[in-house]
Amino acid sequence: MAGAGKNESQAPAVSGATLWPREEAERLRERVSSYEASRPVIFQSGFGPSGLPHLGTMCEILRPSYVRHAFGKIEPSRPTRLIVFIDDMDGLRKVPENVPRREEIAQHLGQPVSKISDPFGCCASFSEHMVGLLTKFLEPVEVEYELIRSSEMYSAGRFDEALKLILEKHQAITAIITPTLREENRAGWSPFMPLCPRCGQVIERRVTAYHVERAAIEFVCEKSAGGVAGCGFSGEQSVLGGKAKVQWKVDWALRWYALAVDYELYGKDLTDSARLSGQILRVLGGNPPLGFPFEMFLDEEGRKVSKSIGRGVTVEQWTRYAPIEVLKMFLLQNPRRARKLFLGSIPQYVDEFLGALREHANADEAAQKSSALEFVLQKNTPRRFNSDLSFGMMMNLVATLGSSDRDFIWKYLTSYDTAIAGDAETEAMARTLIECTLNFYADFIEPTKQAYAPTGVEREQLQSLVEFLGEHRDASAEEIEKKIYDLGRENYDKPGKIFPLMYRSILGQERGPRLGAFIRLATPARVLELLDATLARSA
């Protein structure tokens, strides 16, 4: 794993002066300038509790919180709310692969997830289990939000006035949506999805009549939202009080209207849905919220990250290999640009964070307040890292030492850079990084390490380095680096071609850090042990 050597600076990943949350906050200030001073500015995100929270969930909640933070800096007296809307009225369309009692849960396809029992047996319902996981999931990032459940909004009548309006405008809404549907799905489409009183399913087909004057519809229970055949019930039913919900794009417009949402971000894949929901909202007399579609993440090969087929990085993995602040800083990057996100990229993002932390610590108060880290740092985040050590360098040290003994690793780090132990905050960050390093090494580096057997010509090159290190135990990083380059010039058409041999022989891998600085960190004595072991192998 490549890493930066001592004295190599890491450029901050984001510039505080041009951060997109501050630009969005300015746009939002203009939108709400005519509001009464006591009217809160509403930020919204959504969570579908039919599955587990994942990195996309984190994006949709953290990113508007960044805009909210920036808005609070320029409008400190105006109240704000960040609503995470829980769509627990949604009918279960498929059973997630990672839940128990799948066959039992499959019998409830099409029913609202708030009315399905918890497959794990510990919560009031399927949706409440997922909401509990969401709250635990968000705890590490210290974001302030409030949960609003769809089932409560519908059943308590808080959507009723808007539902009456949708019923009144159902023809105009249908005219917006049906041209976007496949031909076979247009006939019989309705904004409303009644809950069947007999089988309890959320019914997609078929509404047969609308009664605006009494806020009711007639329907036949033919097909549920889960694709399950209906029970055949037919009759009239109110659309109020939780007896019906509305289709997805209409539901999004309903939330915006009833909750007076001012700002919401959404994935690029929902661009068309947001446009159609905005049109529906205008039919209802509302004004679509500000926001924009954010780009998807890409894997190492540039393909869209897909949780369902195992491409990408989970939040659990990220926090195992990097401080949570690194994830927050990654999500602060320009969301309009697709970025690669794979496990091997995490060390790079850790080093970008450390570089930004060093710059932040050395800045004056005004520069700190405008820094990107103002969106990232948490209550207990160390505010300094007074060391030039990189995460990559620490990983390679662990690989070289071949030990998970924390005290042993700490001794090496502090002998290389005494600044690590000279400051409590630097030490706290360094010890966190050691844990992340050990996890990353155990999961990804150690399983791929291979003992290298050099060829005859290569043995001569390695022996020359052995002799140099044996005779110059106190050589500086620059002197060691120069010696390796000299060997490269003597044996290759380009001096850099010698480095793969050195990495294989010392680290058991193809790439690595600047060797001069690294050998000083690991100590010439330890590297000599590794080189002697390599030379003892037969090619």
mmCIF file of N, CA and C in Angstrom, residues 10-125:
data_model
loop_
_atom_site.group_PDB
_atom_site.id
_atom_site.type_symbol
_atom_site.label_atom_id
_atom_site.label_comp_id
_atom_site.label_asym_id
_atom_site.label_seq_id
_atom_site.Cartn_x
_atom_site.Cartn_y
_atom_site.Cartn_z
ATOM 1 N N GLN A 10 0.407 16.675 2.658
ATOM 2 C CA GLN A 10 -0.799 16.203 1.995
ATOM 3 C C GLN A 10 -1.700 17.400 1.741
ATOM 4 N N ALA A 11 -2.098 17.633 0.491
ATOM 5 C CA ALA A 11 -2.983 18.755 0.185
ATOM 6 C C ALA A 11 -4.377 18.475 0.707
ATOM 7 N N PRO A 12 -5.017 19.448 1.320
ATOM 8 C CA PRO A 12 -6.382 19.246 1.782
ATOM 9 C C PRO A 12 -7.284 18.882 0.618
ATOM 10 N N ALA A 13 -8.269 18.029 0.886
ATOM 11 C CA ALA A 13 -9.134 17.532 -0.175
ATOM 12 C C ALA A 13 -10.175 18.545 -0.604
ATOM 13 N N VAL A 14 -10.508 19.488 0.270
ATOM 14 C CA VAL A 14 -11.544 20.458 -0.063
ATOM 15 C C VAL A 14 -11.102 21.844 0.358
ATOM 16 N N SER A 15 -11.546 22.827 -0.368
ATOM 17 C CA SER A 15 -11.231 24.211 -0.037
ATOM 18 C C SER A 15 -12.405 24.827 0.692
ATOM 19 N N GLY A 16 -12.156 25.368 1.880
ATOM 20 C CA GLY A 16 -13.233 25.934 2.676
ATOM 21 C C GLY A 16 -13.913 27.115 2.012
ATOM 22 N N ALA A 17 -13.189 27.856 1.182
ATOM 23 C CA ALA A 17 -13.734 29.093 0.626
ATOM 24 C C ALA A 17 -14.825 28.832 -0.403
ATOM 25 N N THR A 18 -14.805 27.687 -1.063
ATOM 26 C CA THR A 18 -15.732 27.452 -2.167
ATOM 27 C C THR A 18 -16.628 26.246 -1.919
ATOM 28 N N LEU A 19 -16.829 25.887 -0.673
ATOM 29 C CA LEU A 19 -17.614 24.699 -0.373
ATOM 30 C C LEU A 19 -19.065 24.851 -0.826
ATOM 31 N N TRP A 20 -19.582 23.790 -1.422
ATOM 32 C CA TRP A 20 -20.950 23.823 -1.934
ATOM 33 C C TRP A 20 -22.003 24.057 -0.840
ATOM 34 N N PRO A 21 -21.854 23.571 0.418
ATOM 35 C CA PRO A 21 -22.904 23.879 1.397
ATOM 36 C C PRO A 21 -23.079 25.373 1.639
ATOM 37 N N ARG A 22 -21.973 26.126 1.549
ATOM 38 C CA ARG A 22 -22.085 27.577 1.755
ATOM 39 C C ARG A 22 -22.785 28.234 0.568
ATOM 40 N N GLU A 23 -22.516 27.723 -0.628
ATOM 41 C CA GLU A 23 -23.221 28.248 -1.808
ATOM 42 C C GLU A 23 -24.714 27.948 -1.720
ATOM 43 N N GLU A 24 -25.054 26.731 -1.296
ATOM 44 C CA GLU A 24 -26.460 26.356 -1.164
ATOM 45 C C GLU A 24 -27.141 27.166 -0.068
ATOM 46 N N ALA A 25 -26.414 27.435 1.017
ATOM 47 C CA ALA A 25 -26.984 28.223 2.106
ATOM 48 C C ALA A 25 -27.352 29.629 1.638
ATOM 49 N N GLU A 26 -26.531 30.200 0.764
ATOM 50 C CA GLU A 26 -26.831 31.530 0.223
ATOM 51 C C GLU A 26 -28.090 31.484 -0.631
ATOM 52 N N ARG A 27 -28.238 30.438 -1.432
ATOM 53 C CA ARG A 27 -29.451 30.287 -2.243
ATOM 54 C C ARG A 27 -30.670 30.147 -1.343
ATOM 55 N N LEU A 28 -30.518 29.391 -0.285
ATOM 56 C CA LEU A 28 -31.623 29.152 0.629
ATOM 57 C C LEU A 28 -32.005 30.435 1.372
ATOM 58 N N ARG A 29 -31.011 31.227 1.729
ATOM 59 C CA ARG A 29 -31.306 32.499 2.407
ATOM 60 C C ARG A 29 -32.196 33.376 1.526
ATOM 61 N N GLU A 30 -31.926 33.397 0.238
ATOM 62 C CA GLU A 30 -32.746 34.185 -0.686
ATOM 63 C C GLU A 30 -34.176 33.638 -0.743
ATOM 64 N N ARG A 31 -34.315 32.314 -0.740
ATOM 65 C CA ARG A 31 -35.646 31.697 -0.820
ATOM 66 C C ARG A 31 -36.508 32.076 0.380
ATOM 67 N N VAL A 32 -35.912 32.070 1.567
ATOM 68 C CA VAL A 32 -36.700 32.240 2.792
ATOM 69 C C VAL A 32 -36.696 33.677 3.300
ATOM 70 N N SER A 33 -36.166 34.591 2.510
ATOM 71 C CA SER A 33 -36.021 35.983 2.983
ATOM 72 C C SER A 33 -37.349 36.626 3.348
ATOM 73 N N SER A 34 -38.458 36.170 2.745
ATOM 74 C CA SER A 34 -39.765 36.761 3.034
ATOM 75 C C SER A 34 -40.509 36.046 4.154
ATOM 76 N N TYR A 35 -39.916 34.968 4.701
ATOM 77 C CA TYR A 35 -40.571 34.235 5.778
ATOM 78 C C TYR A 35 -40.623 35.092 7.040
ATOM 79 N N GLU A 36 -41.632 34.844 7.874
ATOM 80 C CA GLU A 36 -41.645 35.443 9.199
ATOM 81 C C GLU A 36 -40.442 34.922 9.988
ATOM 82 N N ALA A 37 -39.924 35.725 10.885
ATOM 83 C CA ALA A 37 -38.702 35.374 11.605
ATOM 84 C C ALA A 37 -38.840 34.086 12.401
ATOM 85 N N SER A 38 -40.065 33.774 12.840
ATOM 86 C CA SER A 38 -40.266 32.577 13.665
ATOM 87 C C SER A 38 -40.500 31.313 12.851
ATOM 88 N N ARG A 39 -40.688 31.455 11.536
ATOM 89 C CA ARG A 39 -40.977 30.273 10.707
ATOM 90 C C ARG A 39 -39.696 29.473 10.480
ATOM 91 N N PRO A 40 -39.691 28.194 10.825
ATOM 92 C CA PRO A 40 -38.465 27.405 10.641
ATOM 93 C C PRO A 40 -38.217 27.074 9.179
ATOM 94 N N VAL A 41 -36.960 26.965 8.840
ATOM 95 C CA VAL A 41 -36.542 26.507 7.516
ATOM 96 C C VAL A 41 -36.434 24.981 7.598
ATOM 97 N N ILE A 42 -37.103 24.292 6.672
ATOM 98 C CA ILE A 42 -37.236 22.841 6.763
ATOM 99 C C ILE A 42 -36.314 22.142 5.765
ATOM 100 N N PHE A 43 -35.422 21.322 6.309
ATOM 101 C CA PHE A 43 -34.585 20.430 5.516
ATOM 102 C C PHE A 43 -35.179 19.030 5.653
ATOM 103 N N GLN A 44 -35.143 18.254 4.577
ATOM 104 C CA GLN A 44 -35.723 16.913 4.660
ATOM 105 C C GLN A 44 -34.819 15.887 4.000
ATOM 106 N N SER A 45 -34.875 14.686 4.538
ATOM 107 C CA SER A 45 -34.283 13.508 3.921
ATOM 108 C C SER A 45 -35.253 12.370 4.172
ATOM 109 N N GLY A 46 -35.066 11.265 3.483
ATOM 110 C CA GLY A 46 -35.982 10.148 3.650
ATOM 111 C C GLY A 46 -35.266 8.844 3.920
ATOM 112 N N PHE A 47 -35.980 7.917 4.539
ATOM 113 C CA PHE A 47 -35.452 6.575 4.776
ATOM 114 C C PHE A 47 -36.572 5.568 4.576
ATOM 115 N N GLY A 48 -36.325 4.593 3.725
ATOM 116 C CA GLY A 48 -37.282 3.518 3.513
ATOM 117 C C GLY A 48 -36.968 2.345 4.426
ATOM 118 N N PRO A 49 -37.782 2.094 5.456
ATOM 119 C CA PRO A 49 -37.453 1.072 6.448
ATOM 120 C C PRO A 49 -37.776 -0.354 6.015
ATOM 121 N N SER A 50 -37.816 -0.592 4.717
ATOM 122 C CA SER A 50 -37.970 -1.967 4.235
ATOM 123 C C SER A 50 -36.619 -2.663 4.116
ATOM 124 N N GLY A 51 -35.521 -1.921 4.373
ATOM 125 C CA GLY A 51 -34.177 -2.484 4.316
ATOM 126 C C GLY A 51 -33.263 -1.789 5.300
ATOM 127 N N LEU A 52 -32.028 -2.241 5.350
ATOM 128 C CA LEU A 52 -31.052 -1.713 6.297
ATOM 129 C C LEU A 52 -30.502 -0.368 5.838
ATOM 130 N N PRO A 53 -30.155 0.522 6.760
ATOM 131 C CA PRO A 53 -29.469 1.772 6.372
ATOM 132 C C PRO A 53 -28.096 1.465 5.797
ATOM 133 N N HIS A 54 -27.657 2.285 4.847
ATOM 134 C CA HIS A 54 -26.378 2.053 4.169
ATOM 135 C C HIS A 54 -25.728 3.392 3.851
ATOM 136 N N LEU A 55 -24.637 3.350 3.113
ATOM 137 C CA LEU A 55 -23.880 4.574 2.850
ATOM 138 C C LEU A 55 -24.734 5.624 2.139
ATOM 139 N N GLY A 56 -25.613 5.193 1.234
ATOM 140 C CA GLY A 56 -26.502 6.144 0.573
ATOM 141 C C GLY A 56 -27.401 6.863 1.565
ATOM 142 N N THR A 57 -27.862 6.138 2.590
ATOM 143 C CA THR A 57 -28.672 6.749 3.650
ATOM 144 C C THR A 57 -27.876 7.841 4.352
ATOM 145 N N MET A 58 -26.617 7.525 4.657
ATOM 146 C CA MET A 58 -25.747 8.501 5.317
ATOM 147 C C MET A 58 -25.602 9.761 4.458
ATOM 148 N N CYS A 59 -25.423 9.567 3.153
ATOM 149 C CA CYS A 59 -25.296 10.716 2.233
ATOM 150 C C CYS A 59 -26.522 11.611 2.306
ATOM 151 N N GLU A 60 -27.689 10.986 2.240
ATOM 152 C CA GLU A 60 -28.924 11.745 2.135
ATOM 153 C C GLU A 60 -29.247 12.506 3.415
ATOM 154 N N ILE A 61 -28.658 12.107 4.537
ATOM 155 C CA ILE A 61 -28.910 12.793 5.804
ATOM 156 C C ILE A 61 -27.780 13.761 6.146
ATOM 157 N N LEU A 62 -26.536 13.327 5.951
ATOM 158 C CA LEU A 62 -25.412 14.190 6.305
ATOM 159 C C LEU A 62 -25.313 15.410 5.390
ATOM 160 N N ARG A 63 -25.498 15.208 4.096
ATOM 161 C CA ARG A 63 -25.277 16.326 3.172
ATOM 162 C C ARG A 63 -26.230 17.495 3.414
ATOM 163 N N PRO A 64 -27.535 17.277 3.581
ATOM 164 C CA PRO A 64 -28.373 18.443 3.933
ATOM 165 C C PRO A 64 -28.027 19.029 5.297
ATOM 166 N N SER A 65 -27.471 18.189 6.198
ATOM 167 C CA SER A 65 -27.056 18.744 7.491
ATOM 168 C C SER A 65 -25.894 19.709 7.322
ATOM 169 N N TYR A 66 -25.044 19.484 6.300
ATOM 170 C CA TYR A 66 -23.960 20.422 6.022
ATOM 171 C C TYR A 66 -24.523 21.771 5.579
ATOM 172 N N VAL A 67 -25.548 21.729 4.727
ATOM 173 C CA VAL A 67 -26.177 22.971 4.274
ATOM 174 C C VAL A 67 -26.858 23.664 5.447
ATOM 175 N N ARG A 68 -27.490 22.882 6.296
ATOM 176 C CA ARG A 68 -28.130 23.446 7.487
ATOM 177 C C ARG A 68 -27.091 24.133 8.383
ATOM 178 N N HIS A 69 -25.931 23.496 8.540
ATOM 179 C CA HIS A 69 -24.859 24.083 9.350
ATOM 180 C C HIS A 69 -24.401 25.418 8.748
ATOM 181 N N ALA A 70 -24.198 25.420 7.437
ATOM 182 C CA ALA A 70 -23.750 26.638 6.761
ATOM 183 C C ALA A 70 -24.818 27.732 6.851
ATOM 184 N N PHE A 71 -26.086 27.327 6.715
ATOM 185 C CA PHE A 71 -27.177 28.297 6.805
ATOM 186 C C PHE A 71 -27.229 28.917 8.204
ATOM 187 N N GLY A 72 -27.000 28.091 9.231
ATOM 188 C CA GLY A 72 -27.016 28.596 10.596
ATOM 189 C C GLY A 72 -25.936 29.624 10.860
ATOM 190 N N LYS A 73 -24.847 29.559 10.106
ATOM 191 C CA LYS A 73 -23.765 30.528 10.281
ATOM 192 C C LYS A 73 -24.136 31.895 9.721
ATOM 193 N N ILE A 74 -24.934 31.916 8.631
ATOM 194 C CA ILE A 74 -25.280 33.198 8.017
ATOM 195 C C ILE A 74 -26.649 33.713 8.470
ATOM 196 N N GLU A 75 -27.478 32.812 9.037
ATOM 197 C CA GLU A 75 -28.786 33.212 9.568
ATOM 198 C C GLU A 75 -28.948 32.597 10.960
ATOM 199 N N PRO A 76 -28.132 33.017 11.918
ATOM 200 C CA PRO A 76 -28.125 32.354 13.226
ATOM 201 C C PRO A 76 -29.415 32.491 14.020
ATOM 202 N N SER A 77 -30.207 33.496 13.729
ATOM 203 C CA SER A 77 -31.430 33.708 14.507
ATOM 204 C C SER A 77 -32.640 32.978 13.929
ATOM 205 N N ARG A 78 -32.502 32.411 12.724
ATOM 206 C CA ARG A 78 -33.660 31.764 12.101
ATOM 207 C C ARG A 78 -33.685 30.274 12.479
ATOM 208 N N PRO A 79 -34.806 29.769 12.988
ATOM 209 C CA PRO A 79 -34.872 28.356 13.374
ATOM 210 C C PRO A 79 -34.840 27.432 12.153
ATOM 211 N N THR A 80 -34.289 26.246 12.346
ATOM 212 C CA THR A 80 -34.223 25.239 11.282
ATOM 213 C C THR A 80 -34.586 23.880 11.848
ATOM 214 N N ARG A 81 -35.039 22.986 10.954
ATOM 215 C CA ARG A 81 -35.322 21.598 11.329
ATOM 216 C C ARG A 81 -34.790 20.691 10.223
ATOM 217 N N LEU A 82 -34.216 19.576 10.604
ATOM 218 C CA LEU A 82 -33.839 18.533 9.645
ATOM 219 C C LEU A 82 -34.723 17.323 9.931
ATOM 220 N N ILE A 83 -35.645 17.068 9.021
ATOM 221 C CA ILE A 83 -36.593 15.963 9.165
ATOM 222 C C ILE A 83 -36.080 14.753 8.391
ATOM 223 N N VAL A 84 -36.027 13.625 9.066
ATOM 224 C CA VAL A 84 -35.794 12.356 8.373
ATOM 225 C C VAL A 84 -37.140 11.659 8.318
ATOM 226 N N PHE A 85 -37.696 11.591 7.121
ATOM 227 C CA PHE A 85 -39.047 11.063 6.930
ATOM 228 C C PHE A 85 -38.971 9.552 6.747
ATOM 229 N N ILE A 86 -39.678 8.821 7.598
ATOM 230 C CA ILE A 86 -39.675 7.362 7.575
ATOM 231 C C ILE A 86 -40.900 6.875 6.813
ATOM 232 N N ASP A 87 -40.693 6.288 5.650
ATOM 233 C CA ASP A 87 -41.817 5.845 4.815
ATOM 234 C C ASP A 87 -42.270 4.449 5.254
ATOM 235 N N ASP A 88 -42.838 4.369 6.461
ATOM 236 C CA ASP A 88 -43.241 3.070 6.989
ATOM 237 C C ASP A 88 -44.651 2.667 6.594
ATOM 238 N N MET A 89 -45.289 3.450 5.731
ATOM 239 C CA MET A 89 -46.561 3.038 5.137
ATOM 240 C C MET A 89 -46.329 2.286 3.833
ATOM 241 N N ASP A 90 -45.099 2.263 3.393
ATOM 242 C CA ASP A 90 -44.773 1.588 2.140
ATOM 243 C C ASP A 90 -45.052 0.093 2.262
ATOM 244 N N GLY A 91 -45.649 -0.493 1.220
ATOM 245 C CA GLY A 91 -45.876 -1.928 1.210
ATOM 246 C C GLY A 91 -44.572 -2.668 0.946
ATOM 247 N N LEU A 92 -44.334 -3.755 1.671
ATOM 248 C CA LEU A 92 -43.107 -4.535 1.483
ATOM 249 C C LEU A 92 -43.136 -5.196 0.109
ATOM 250 N N ARG A 93 -42.134 -4.870 -0.726
ATOM 251 C CA ARG A 93 -42.108 -5.367 -2.101
ATOM 252 C C ARG A 93 -41.274 -6.633 -2.254
ATOM 253 N N LYS A 94 -40.262 -6.787 -1.417
ATOM 254 C CA LYS A 94 -39.487 -8.027 -1.399
ATOM 255 C C LYS A 94 -38.831 -8.172 -0.042
ATOM 256 N N VAL A 95 -38.512 -9.395 0.319
ATOM 257 C CA VAL A 95 -37.896 -9.644 1.619
ATOM 258 C C VAL A 95 -36.385 -9.496 1.481
ATOM 259 N N PRO A 96 -35.764 -8.637 2.281
ATOM 260 C CA PRO A 96 -34.306 -8.488 2.194
ATOM 261 C C PRO A 96 -33.599 -9.818 2.450
ATOM 262 N N GLU A 97 -32.446 -9.986 1.810
ATOM 263 C CA GLU A 97 -31.684 -11.226 1.943
ATOM 264 C C GLU A 97 -31.123 -11.419 3.346
ATOM 265 N N ASN A 98 -30.897 -10.328 4.059
ATOM 266 C CA ASN A 98 -30.162 -10.411 5.321
ATOM 267 C C ASN A 98 -31.057 -10.342 6.552
ATOM 268 N N VAL A 99 -32.296 -10.823 6.446
ATOM 269 C CA VAL A 99 -33.160 -10.878 7.622
ATOM 270 C C VAL A 99 -33.548 -12.331 7.894
ATOM 271 N N PRO A 100 -33.786 -12.681 9.160
ATOM 272 C CA PRO A 100 -34.229 -14.040 9.471
ATOM 273 C C PRO A 100 -35.712 -14.232 9.160
ATOM 274 N N ARG A 101 -36.177 -15.456 9.275
ATOM 275 C CA ARG A 101 -37.600 -15.808 9.084
ATOM 276 C C ARG A 101 -38.137 -15.278 7.757
ATOM 277 N N ARG A 102 -37.360 -15.459 6.704
ATOM 278 C CA ARG A 102 -37.713 -14.869 5.411
ATOM 279 C C ARG A 102 -39.023 -15.438 4.869
ATOM 280 N N GLU A 103 -39.227 -16.743 5.022
ATOM 281 C CA GLU A 103 -40.453 -17.348 4.494
ATOM 282 C C GLU A 103 -41.683 -16.802 5.219
ATOM 283 N N GLU A 104 -41.566 -16.617 6.512
ATOM 284 C CA GLU A 104 -42.679 -16.070 7.279
ATOM 285 C C GLU A 104 -42.975 -14.633 6.869
ATOM 286 N N ILE A 105 -41.915 -13.839 6.706
ATOM 287 C CA ILE A 105 -42.097 -12.436 6.311
ATOM 288 C C ILE A 105 -42.672 -12.342 4.904
ATOM 289 N N ALA A 106 -42.312 -13.280 4.028
ATOM 290 C CA ALA A 106 -42.797 -13.253 2.645
ATOM 291 C C ALA A 106 -44.317 -13.369 2.574
ATOM 292 N N GLN A 107 -44.938 -13.913 3.601
ATOM 293 C CA GLN A 107 -46.396 -14.023 3.608
ATOM 294 C C GLN A 107 -47.066 -12.658 3.766
ATOM 295 N N HIS A 108 -46.267 -11.645 4.101
ATOM 296 C CA HIS A 108 -46.826 -10.306 4.334
ATOM 297 C C HIS A 108 -46.429 -9.319 3.238
ATOM 298 N N LEU A 109 -45.964 -9.810 2.111
ATOM 299 C CA LEU A 109 -45.642 -8.913 0.999
ATOM 300 C C LEU A 109 -46.863 -8.063 0.655
ATOM 301 N N GLY A 110 -46.594 -6.779 0.394
ATOM 302 C CA GLY A 110 -47.679 -5.864 0.059
ATOM 303 C C GLY A 110 -48.266 -5.142 1.243
ATOM 304 N N GLN A 111 -48.025 -5.618 2.464
ATOM 305 C CA GLN A 111 -48.544 -4.942 3.647
ATOM 306 C C GLN A 111 -47.581 -3.828 4.082
ATOM 307 N N PRO A 112 -48.074 -2.781 4.745
ATOM 308 C CA PRO A 112 -47.178 -1.714 5.216
ATOM 309 C C PRO A 112 -46.135 -2.288 6.174
ATOM 310 N N VAL A 113 -44.899 -1.836 6.017
ATOM 311 C CA VAL A 113 -43.831 -2.380 6.861
ATOM 312 C C VAL A 113 -44.035 -2.035 8.332
ATOM 313 N N SER A 114 -44.864 -1.024 8.611
ATOM 314 C CA SER A 114 -45.171 -0.679 10.008
ATOM 315 C C SER A 114 -46.137 -1.666 10.638
ATOM 316 N N LYS A 115 -46.768 -2.518 9.826
ATOM 317 C CA LYS A 115 -47.745 -3.486 10.335
ATOM 318 C C LYS A 115 -47.244 -4.924 10.271
ATOM 319 N N ILE A 116 -45.981 -5.100 9.836
ATOM 320 C CA ILE A 116 -45.382 -6.434 9.751
ATOM 321 C C ILE A 116 -44.537 -6.659 10.994
ATOM 322 N N SER A 117 -44.600 -7.856 11.572
ATOM 323 C CA SER A 117 -43.844 -8.133 12.792
ATOM 324 C C SER A 117 -42.347 -8.089 12.514
ATOM 325 N N ASP A 118 -41.597 -7.793 13.552
ATOM 326 C CA ASP A 118 -40.140 -7.696 13.450
ATOM 327 C C ASP A 118 -39.543 -9.096 13.261
ATOM 328 N N PRO A 119 -38.852 -9.353 12.150
ATOM 329 C CA PRO A 119 -38.269 -10.686 11.940
ATOM 330 C C PRO A 119 -37.197 -11.031 12.966
ATOM 331 N N PHE A 120 -36.619 -10.003 13.602
ATOM 332 C CA PHE A 120 -35.587 -10.233 14.611
ATOM 333 C C PHE A 120 -36.188 -10.438 16.006
ATOM 334 N N GLY A 121 -37.485 -10.134 16.146
ATOM 335 C CA GLY A 121 -38.195 -10.429 17.379
ATOM 336 C C GLY A 121 -37.942 -9.484 18.538
ATOM 337 N N CYS A 122 -37.366 -8.312 18.288
ATOM 338 C CA CYS A 122 -37.022 -7.428 19.412
ATOM 339 C C CYS A 122 -37.748 -6.093 19.382
ATOM 340 N N CYS A 123 -38.455 -5.784 18.311
ATOM 341 C CA CYS A 123 -39.105 -4.467 18.183
ATOM 342 C C CYS A 123 -40.579 -4.639 17.853
ATOM 343 N N ALA A 124 -41.294 -3.538 17.878
ATOM 344 C CA ALA A 124 -42.742 -3.581 17.680
ATOM 345 C C ALA A 124 -43.137 -3.974 16.266
ATOM 346 N N SER A 125 -42.277 -3.703 15.285
ATOM 347 C CA SER A 125 -42.607 -4.007 13.897
ATOM 348 C C SER A 125 -41.338 -4.093 13.062
#
